[in-house]
Coordinates of C-alpha atoms and ligand atoms in Angstrom, one line a residue:
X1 CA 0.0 0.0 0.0
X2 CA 1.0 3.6 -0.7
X3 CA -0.2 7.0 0.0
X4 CA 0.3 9.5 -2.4
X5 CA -0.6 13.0 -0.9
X6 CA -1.0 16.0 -2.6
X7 CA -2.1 19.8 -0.6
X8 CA -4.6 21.5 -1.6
X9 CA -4.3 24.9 0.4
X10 CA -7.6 26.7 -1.3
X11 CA -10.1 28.8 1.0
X12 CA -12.2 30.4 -1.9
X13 CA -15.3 27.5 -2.1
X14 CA -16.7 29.4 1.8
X15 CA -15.9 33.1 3.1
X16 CA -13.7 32.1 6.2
X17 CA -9.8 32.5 5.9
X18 CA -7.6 30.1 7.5
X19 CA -8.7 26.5 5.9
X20 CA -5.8 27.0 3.7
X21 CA -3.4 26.2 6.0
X22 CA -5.0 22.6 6.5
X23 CA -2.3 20.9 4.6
X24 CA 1.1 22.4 6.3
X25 CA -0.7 21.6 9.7
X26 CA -1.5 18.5 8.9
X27 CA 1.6 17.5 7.8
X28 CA 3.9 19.4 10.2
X29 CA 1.7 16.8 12.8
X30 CA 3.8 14.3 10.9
X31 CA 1.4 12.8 8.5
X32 CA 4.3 11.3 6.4
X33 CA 6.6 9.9 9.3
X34 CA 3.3 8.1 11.2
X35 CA 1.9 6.4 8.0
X36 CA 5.6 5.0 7.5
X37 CA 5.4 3.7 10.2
X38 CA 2.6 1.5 9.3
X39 CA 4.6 0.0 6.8
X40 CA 3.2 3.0 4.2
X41 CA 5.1 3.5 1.8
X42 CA 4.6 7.8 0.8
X43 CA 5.2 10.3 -1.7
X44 CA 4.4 13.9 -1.1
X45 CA 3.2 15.1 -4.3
X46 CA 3.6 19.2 -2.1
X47 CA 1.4 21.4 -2.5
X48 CA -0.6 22.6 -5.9
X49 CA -0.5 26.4 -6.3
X50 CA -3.5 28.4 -7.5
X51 CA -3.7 31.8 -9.1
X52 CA -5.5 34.9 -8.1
X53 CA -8.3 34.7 -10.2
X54 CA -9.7 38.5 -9.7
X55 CA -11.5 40.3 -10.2
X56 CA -13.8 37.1 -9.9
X57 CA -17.2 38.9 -9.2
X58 CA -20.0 36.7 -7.7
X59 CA -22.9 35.6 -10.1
X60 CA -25.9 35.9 -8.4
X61 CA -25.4 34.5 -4.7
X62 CA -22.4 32.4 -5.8
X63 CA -18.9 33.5 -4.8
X64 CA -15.7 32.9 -6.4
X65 CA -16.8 30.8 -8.9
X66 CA -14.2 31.2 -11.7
X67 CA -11.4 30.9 -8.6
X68 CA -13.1 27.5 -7.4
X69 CA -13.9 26.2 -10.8
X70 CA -9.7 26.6 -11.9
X71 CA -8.8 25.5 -8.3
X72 CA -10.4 22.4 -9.2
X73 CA -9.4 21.7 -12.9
X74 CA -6.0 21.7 -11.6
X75 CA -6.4 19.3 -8.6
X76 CA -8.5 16.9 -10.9
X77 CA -5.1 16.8 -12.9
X78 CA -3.6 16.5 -10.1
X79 CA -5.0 13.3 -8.3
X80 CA -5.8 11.6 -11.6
X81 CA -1.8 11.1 -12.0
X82 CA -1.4 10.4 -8.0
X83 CA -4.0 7.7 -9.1
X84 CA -1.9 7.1 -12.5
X85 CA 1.4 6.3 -10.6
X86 CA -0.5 3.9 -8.3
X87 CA -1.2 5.3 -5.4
X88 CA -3.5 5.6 -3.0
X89 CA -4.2 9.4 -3.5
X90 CA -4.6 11.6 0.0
X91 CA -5.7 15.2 -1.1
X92 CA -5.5 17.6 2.2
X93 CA -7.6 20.5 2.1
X94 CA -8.7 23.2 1.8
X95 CA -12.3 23.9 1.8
X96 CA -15.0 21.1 0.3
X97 CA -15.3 22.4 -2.9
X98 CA -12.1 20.6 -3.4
X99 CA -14.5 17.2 -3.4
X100 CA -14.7 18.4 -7.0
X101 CA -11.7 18.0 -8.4
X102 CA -10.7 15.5 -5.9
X103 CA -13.4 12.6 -7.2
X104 CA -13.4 14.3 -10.7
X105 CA -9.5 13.3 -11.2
X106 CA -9.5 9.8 -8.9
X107 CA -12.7 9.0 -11.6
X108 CA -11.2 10.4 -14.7
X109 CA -8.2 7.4 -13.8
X110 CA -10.3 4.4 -12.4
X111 CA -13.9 4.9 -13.8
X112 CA -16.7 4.5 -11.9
X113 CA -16.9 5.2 -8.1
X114 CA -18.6 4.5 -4.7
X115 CA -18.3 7.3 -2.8
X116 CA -18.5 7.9 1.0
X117 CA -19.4 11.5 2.1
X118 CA -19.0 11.8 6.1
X119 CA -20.1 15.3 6.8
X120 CA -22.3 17.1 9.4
X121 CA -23.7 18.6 5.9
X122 CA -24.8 17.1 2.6
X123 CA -23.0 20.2 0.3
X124 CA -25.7 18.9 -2.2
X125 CA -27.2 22.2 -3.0
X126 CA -27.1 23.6 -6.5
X127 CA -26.1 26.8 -7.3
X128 CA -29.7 27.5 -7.9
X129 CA -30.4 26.7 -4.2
X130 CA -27.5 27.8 -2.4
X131 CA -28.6 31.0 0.1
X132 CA -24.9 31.5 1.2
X133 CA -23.2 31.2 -2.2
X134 CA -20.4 28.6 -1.0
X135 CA -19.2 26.6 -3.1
X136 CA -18.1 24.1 -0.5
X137 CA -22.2 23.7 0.3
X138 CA -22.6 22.2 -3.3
X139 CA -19.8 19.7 -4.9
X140 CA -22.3 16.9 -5.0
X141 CA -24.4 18.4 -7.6
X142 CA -21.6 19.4 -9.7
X143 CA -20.5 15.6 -9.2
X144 CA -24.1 13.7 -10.0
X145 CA -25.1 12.6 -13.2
X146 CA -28.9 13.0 -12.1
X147 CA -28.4 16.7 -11.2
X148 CA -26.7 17.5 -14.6
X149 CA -29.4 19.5 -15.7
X150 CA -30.1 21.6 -12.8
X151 CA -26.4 22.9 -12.7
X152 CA -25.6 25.6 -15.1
X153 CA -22.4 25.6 -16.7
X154 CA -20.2 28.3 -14.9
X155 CA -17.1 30.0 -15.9
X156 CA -13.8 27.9 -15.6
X157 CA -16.1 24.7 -15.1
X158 CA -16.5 23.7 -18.8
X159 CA -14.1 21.1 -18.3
X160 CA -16.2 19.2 -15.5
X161 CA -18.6 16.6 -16.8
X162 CA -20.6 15.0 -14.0
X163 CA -18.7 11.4 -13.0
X164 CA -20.9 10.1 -10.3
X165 CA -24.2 8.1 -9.4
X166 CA -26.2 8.9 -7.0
X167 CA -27.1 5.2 -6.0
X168 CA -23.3 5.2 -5.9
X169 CA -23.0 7.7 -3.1
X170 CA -23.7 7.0 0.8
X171 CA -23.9 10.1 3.4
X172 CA -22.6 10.0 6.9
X173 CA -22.8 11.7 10.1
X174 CA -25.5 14.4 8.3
X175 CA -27.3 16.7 11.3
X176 CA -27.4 20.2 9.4
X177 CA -29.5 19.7 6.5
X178 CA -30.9 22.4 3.9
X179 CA -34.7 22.0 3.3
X180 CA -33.8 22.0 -0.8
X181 CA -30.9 19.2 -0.1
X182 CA -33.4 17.3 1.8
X183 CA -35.9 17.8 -1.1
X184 CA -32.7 16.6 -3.3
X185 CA -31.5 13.2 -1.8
X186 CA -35.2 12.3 -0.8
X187 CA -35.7 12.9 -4.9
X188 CA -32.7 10.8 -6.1
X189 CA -33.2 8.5 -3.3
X190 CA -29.9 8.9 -1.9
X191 CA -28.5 6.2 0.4
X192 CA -27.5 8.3 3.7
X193 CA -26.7 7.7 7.9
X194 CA -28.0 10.7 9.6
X195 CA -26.4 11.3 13.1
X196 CA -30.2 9.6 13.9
X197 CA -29.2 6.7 12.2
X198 CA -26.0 6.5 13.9
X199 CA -27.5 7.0 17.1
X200 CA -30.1 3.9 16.8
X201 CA -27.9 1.7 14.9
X202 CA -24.4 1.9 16.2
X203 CA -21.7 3.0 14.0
X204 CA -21.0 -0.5 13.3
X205 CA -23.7 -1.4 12.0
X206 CA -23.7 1.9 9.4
X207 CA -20.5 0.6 8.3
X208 CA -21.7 -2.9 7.3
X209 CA -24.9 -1.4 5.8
X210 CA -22.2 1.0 3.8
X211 CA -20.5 -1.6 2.4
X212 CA -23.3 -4.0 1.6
X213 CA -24.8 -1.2 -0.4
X214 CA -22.2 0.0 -1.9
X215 CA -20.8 -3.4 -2.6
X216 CA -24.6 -4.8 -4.4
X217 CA -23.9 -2.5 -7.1
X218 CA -20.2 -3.7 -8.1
X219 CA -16.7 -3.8 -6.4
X220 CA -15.8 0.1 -7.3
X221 CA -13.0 1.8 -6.2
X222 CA -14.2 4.4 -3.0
X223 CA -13.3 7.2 -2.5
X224 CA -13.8 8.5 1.0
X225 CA -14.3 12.5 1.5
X226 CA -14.0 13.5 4.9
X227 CA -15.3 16.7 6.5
X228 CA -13.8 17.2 9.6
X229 CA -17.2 19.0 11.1
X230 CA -18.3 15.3 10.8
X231 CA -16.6 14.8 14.1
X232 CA -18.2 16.5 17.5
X233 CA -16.7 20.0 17.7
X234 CA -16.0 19.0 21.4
X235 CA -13.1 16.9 19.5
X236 CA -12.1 19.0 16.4
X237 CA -13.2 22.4 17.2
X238 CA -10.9 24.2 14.6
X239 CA -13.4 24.2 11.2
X240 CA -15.1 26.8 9.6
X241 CA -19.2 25.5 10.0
X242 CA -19.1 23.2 13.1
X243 CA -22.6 21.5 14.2
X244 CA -23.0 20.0 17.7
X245 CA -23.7 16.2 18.2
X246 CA -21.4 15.0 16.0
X247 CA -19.4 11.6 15.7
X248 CA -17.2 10.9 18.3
X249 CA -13.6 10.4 17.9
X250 CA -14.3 6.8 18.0
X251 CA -17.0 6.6 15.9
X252 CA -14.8 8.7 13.1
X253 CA -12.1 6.3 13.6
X254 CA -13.8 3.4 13.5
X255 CA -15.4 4.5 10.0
X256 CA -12.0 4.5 8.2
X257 CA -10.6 0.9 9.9
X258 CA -13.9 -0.2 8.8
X259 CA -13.4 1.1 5.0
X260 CA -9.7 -0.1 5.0
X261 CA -10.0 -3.0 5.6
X262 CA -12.4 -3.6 2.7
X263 CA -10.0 -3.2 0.2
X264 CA -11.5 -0.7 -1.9
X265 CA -10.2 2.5 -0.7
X266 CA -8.8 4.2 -3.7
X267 CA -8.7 8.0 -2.5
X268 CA -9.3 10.1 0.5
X269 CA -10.1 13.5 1.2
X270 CA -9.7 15.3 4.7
X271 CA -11.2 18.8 4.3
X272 CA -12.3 21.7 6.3
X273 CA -9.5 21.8 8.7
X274 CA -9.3 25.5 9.3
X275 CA -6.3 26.6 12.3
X276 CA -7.6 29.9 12.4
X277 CA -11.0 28.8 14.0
X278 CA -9.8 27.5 17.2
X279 CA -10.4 29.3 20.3
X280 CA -7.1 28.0 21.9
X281 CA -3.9 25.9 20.4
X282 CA -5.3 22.8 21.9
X283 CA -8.4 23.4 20.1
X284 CA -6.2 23.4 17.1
X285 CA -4.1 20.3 18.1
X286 CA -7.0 18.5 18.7
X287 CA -8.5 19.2 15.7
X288 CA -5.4 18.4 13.5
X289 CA -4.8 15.3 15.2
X290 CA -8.1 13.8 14.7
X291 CA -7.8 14.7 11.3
X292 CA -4.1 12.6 11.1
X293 CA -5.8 9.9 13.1
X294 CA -8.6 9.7 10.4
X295 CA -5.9 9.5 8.1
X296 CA -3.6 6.6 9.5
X297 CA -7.1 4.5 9.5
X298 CA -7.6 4.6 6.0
X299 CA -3.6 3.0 5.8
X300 CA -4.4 0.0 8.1
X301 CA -3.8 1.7 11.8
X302 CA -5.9 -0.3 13.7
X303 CA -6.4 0.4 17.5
X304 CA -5.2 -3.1 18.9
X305 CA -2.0 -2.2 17.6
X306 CA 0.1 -2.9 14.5
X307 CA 3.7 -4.2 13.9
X308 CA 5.0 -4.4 10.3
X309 CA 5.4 -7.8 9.1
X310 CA 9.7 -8.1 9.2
X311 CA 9.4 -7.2 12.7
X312 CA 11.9 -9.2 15.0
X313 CA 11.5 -9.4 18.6
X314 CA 15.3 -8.2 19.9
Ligands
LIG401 N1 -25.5 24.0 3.8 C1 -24.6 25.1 4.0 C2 -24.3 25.8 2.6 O1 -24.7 25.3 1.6 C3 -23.4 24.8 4.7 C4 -22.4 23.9 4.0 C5 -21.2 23.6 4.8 N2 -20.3 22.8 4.0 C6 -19.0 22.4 4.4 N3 -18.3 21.8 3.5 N4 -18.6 22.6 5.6 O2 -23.6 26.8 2.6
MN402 MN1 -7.6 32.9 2.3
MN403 MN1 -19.5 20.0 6.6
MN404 MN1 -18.5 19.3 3.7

């Protein structure tokens, strides 16, 4: 197994500064070093490099659309050769609007994909239904084939063609819901674990349900995007829309050993990781090592412990 990470330090798909420094935290908390550890081998891809794309005026509600939709044209490039050279591809944001490019790039090099979206929010509005104008609260629709016709095509997105099914897609952790992304997945008929669900099922049981789901449609690769707000901001404080009564560490944690270990992972996104939005430097540290924690699951850390296999006992 390998990682192949590449940083994605873009702020422009929400209004708050700050989630562009995801990646450098993230890897300063020694991202690389811990997944070598686990027998891992990495390659650090650094970080992609966007250009000021002003004047970039809003259209309607929607902001920074011509920045977001180049952002992403880029990173799509970007992971479809971290998927080219064989990796597993790690892309560390950022904001979610990065989801775009992300699953764009890992589909434009594997074909079709499950996807796993663990989130306190759906980020399934449309640009017609969006009342803040983030981007980051609407990469699913650019993603769906179903929803083709209610996106319009925007400036510096002619290059995106939707890559995704909907029956292909499974929600976690969801507790902050827009009444016209209810509307949506209840329309498509969208397979998704509400913090309800997790409540009255146990996160184990989501899991299984996840994977039999995802699984009755074909063995596709998955790609997992991870919000951090998914996890309780007691835990990971430091993100830029937190919702209370979240997954608990354990819960997060158990969700990536869980998708490891199936064998399908293909490409993982850990977004929304903003250092700016924590009261305190613990709140920070906290945050960012969840977010390294969520990471080492998806490479086999397992919480009974882990030796790599030419270990000798001295
Ligand atoms: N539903 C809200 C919106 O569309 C919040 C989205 C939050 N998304 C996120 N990736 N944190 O703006
Ligand atoms: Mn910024
Ligand atoms: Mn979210
Ligand atoms: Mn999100």
């Amino acid at each position: 197994r390998s990682a192949g990470i590449v940083g994605a330090p873009f702020c422009k798909g929400q209004s708050r500064g700050g989630v562009e420094d995801g990646p450098e935290r993230i890897r300063a908390a020694g991202l690389q070093r811990r997944l070598q550890q686990l027998g891992c081998a990495v390659k650090d891809y650094g970080n992609l490099t966007f250009e000021d794309m002003s004047p970039d005026e809003p259209m309607g509600l929607l902001k920074s659309v011509r920045a977001v939709g180049a952002a992403n044209q880029k990173l799509s490039e970007a992971v479809r050769a971290v998927k080219e050279d064989g990796h597993t591809a790690v892309m560390l944001g950022g904001d979610h609007s990065l989801a775009i490019g992300s699953i764009h790039g890992h589909s434009a090099a594997v074909g079709e994909l499950s996807v796993v979206w663990v989130d306190a929010h759906a980020d399934i509005n449309t640009p017609l239904t969006t009342y803040t104008g983030n981007i980051h609260g609407q990469p699913v629709s650019y993603l769906l084939h179903e929803l083709r016709s209610k996106v319009p095509v925007l400036p510096n997105f002619s290059w995106l063609k939707p890559c995704v099914s909907a029956a292909d897609v499974v929600f976690i952790g969801l507790r902050d819901v827009d009444p016209a992304e209810h509307y949506i997945l209840k329309m498509l008929g969208v397979k998704t674990f509400s913090m309800s669900e997790v409540d009255q099922l146990g996160v184990a049981r989501v899991m299984e349900e996840t994977c039999d789901y995802l699984s009755a449609r074909g063995k596709k690769p998955i790609h997992l995007s991870y919000d951090i707000d998914a996890i309780d901001p007691s835990v990971a404080p430091a993100t830029g829309t937190p919702v209370v009564g979240g997954l608990t560490y354990r819960e997060g944690v158990y969700i990536t050993e869980h998708l490891c270990q199936t064998g399908l992972l293909s490409a993982v996104d850990l977004v929304e990781v903003n250092p700016l939005r924590g009261q305190t430097e613990e709140d920070v540290r906290s945050t960012v090592s969840t977010a390294v924690d969520l990471l080492l699951g998806c490479f086999g850390r397992v919480r009974e412990g882990n030796h790599l296999p030419d270990y000798r006992l001295p």
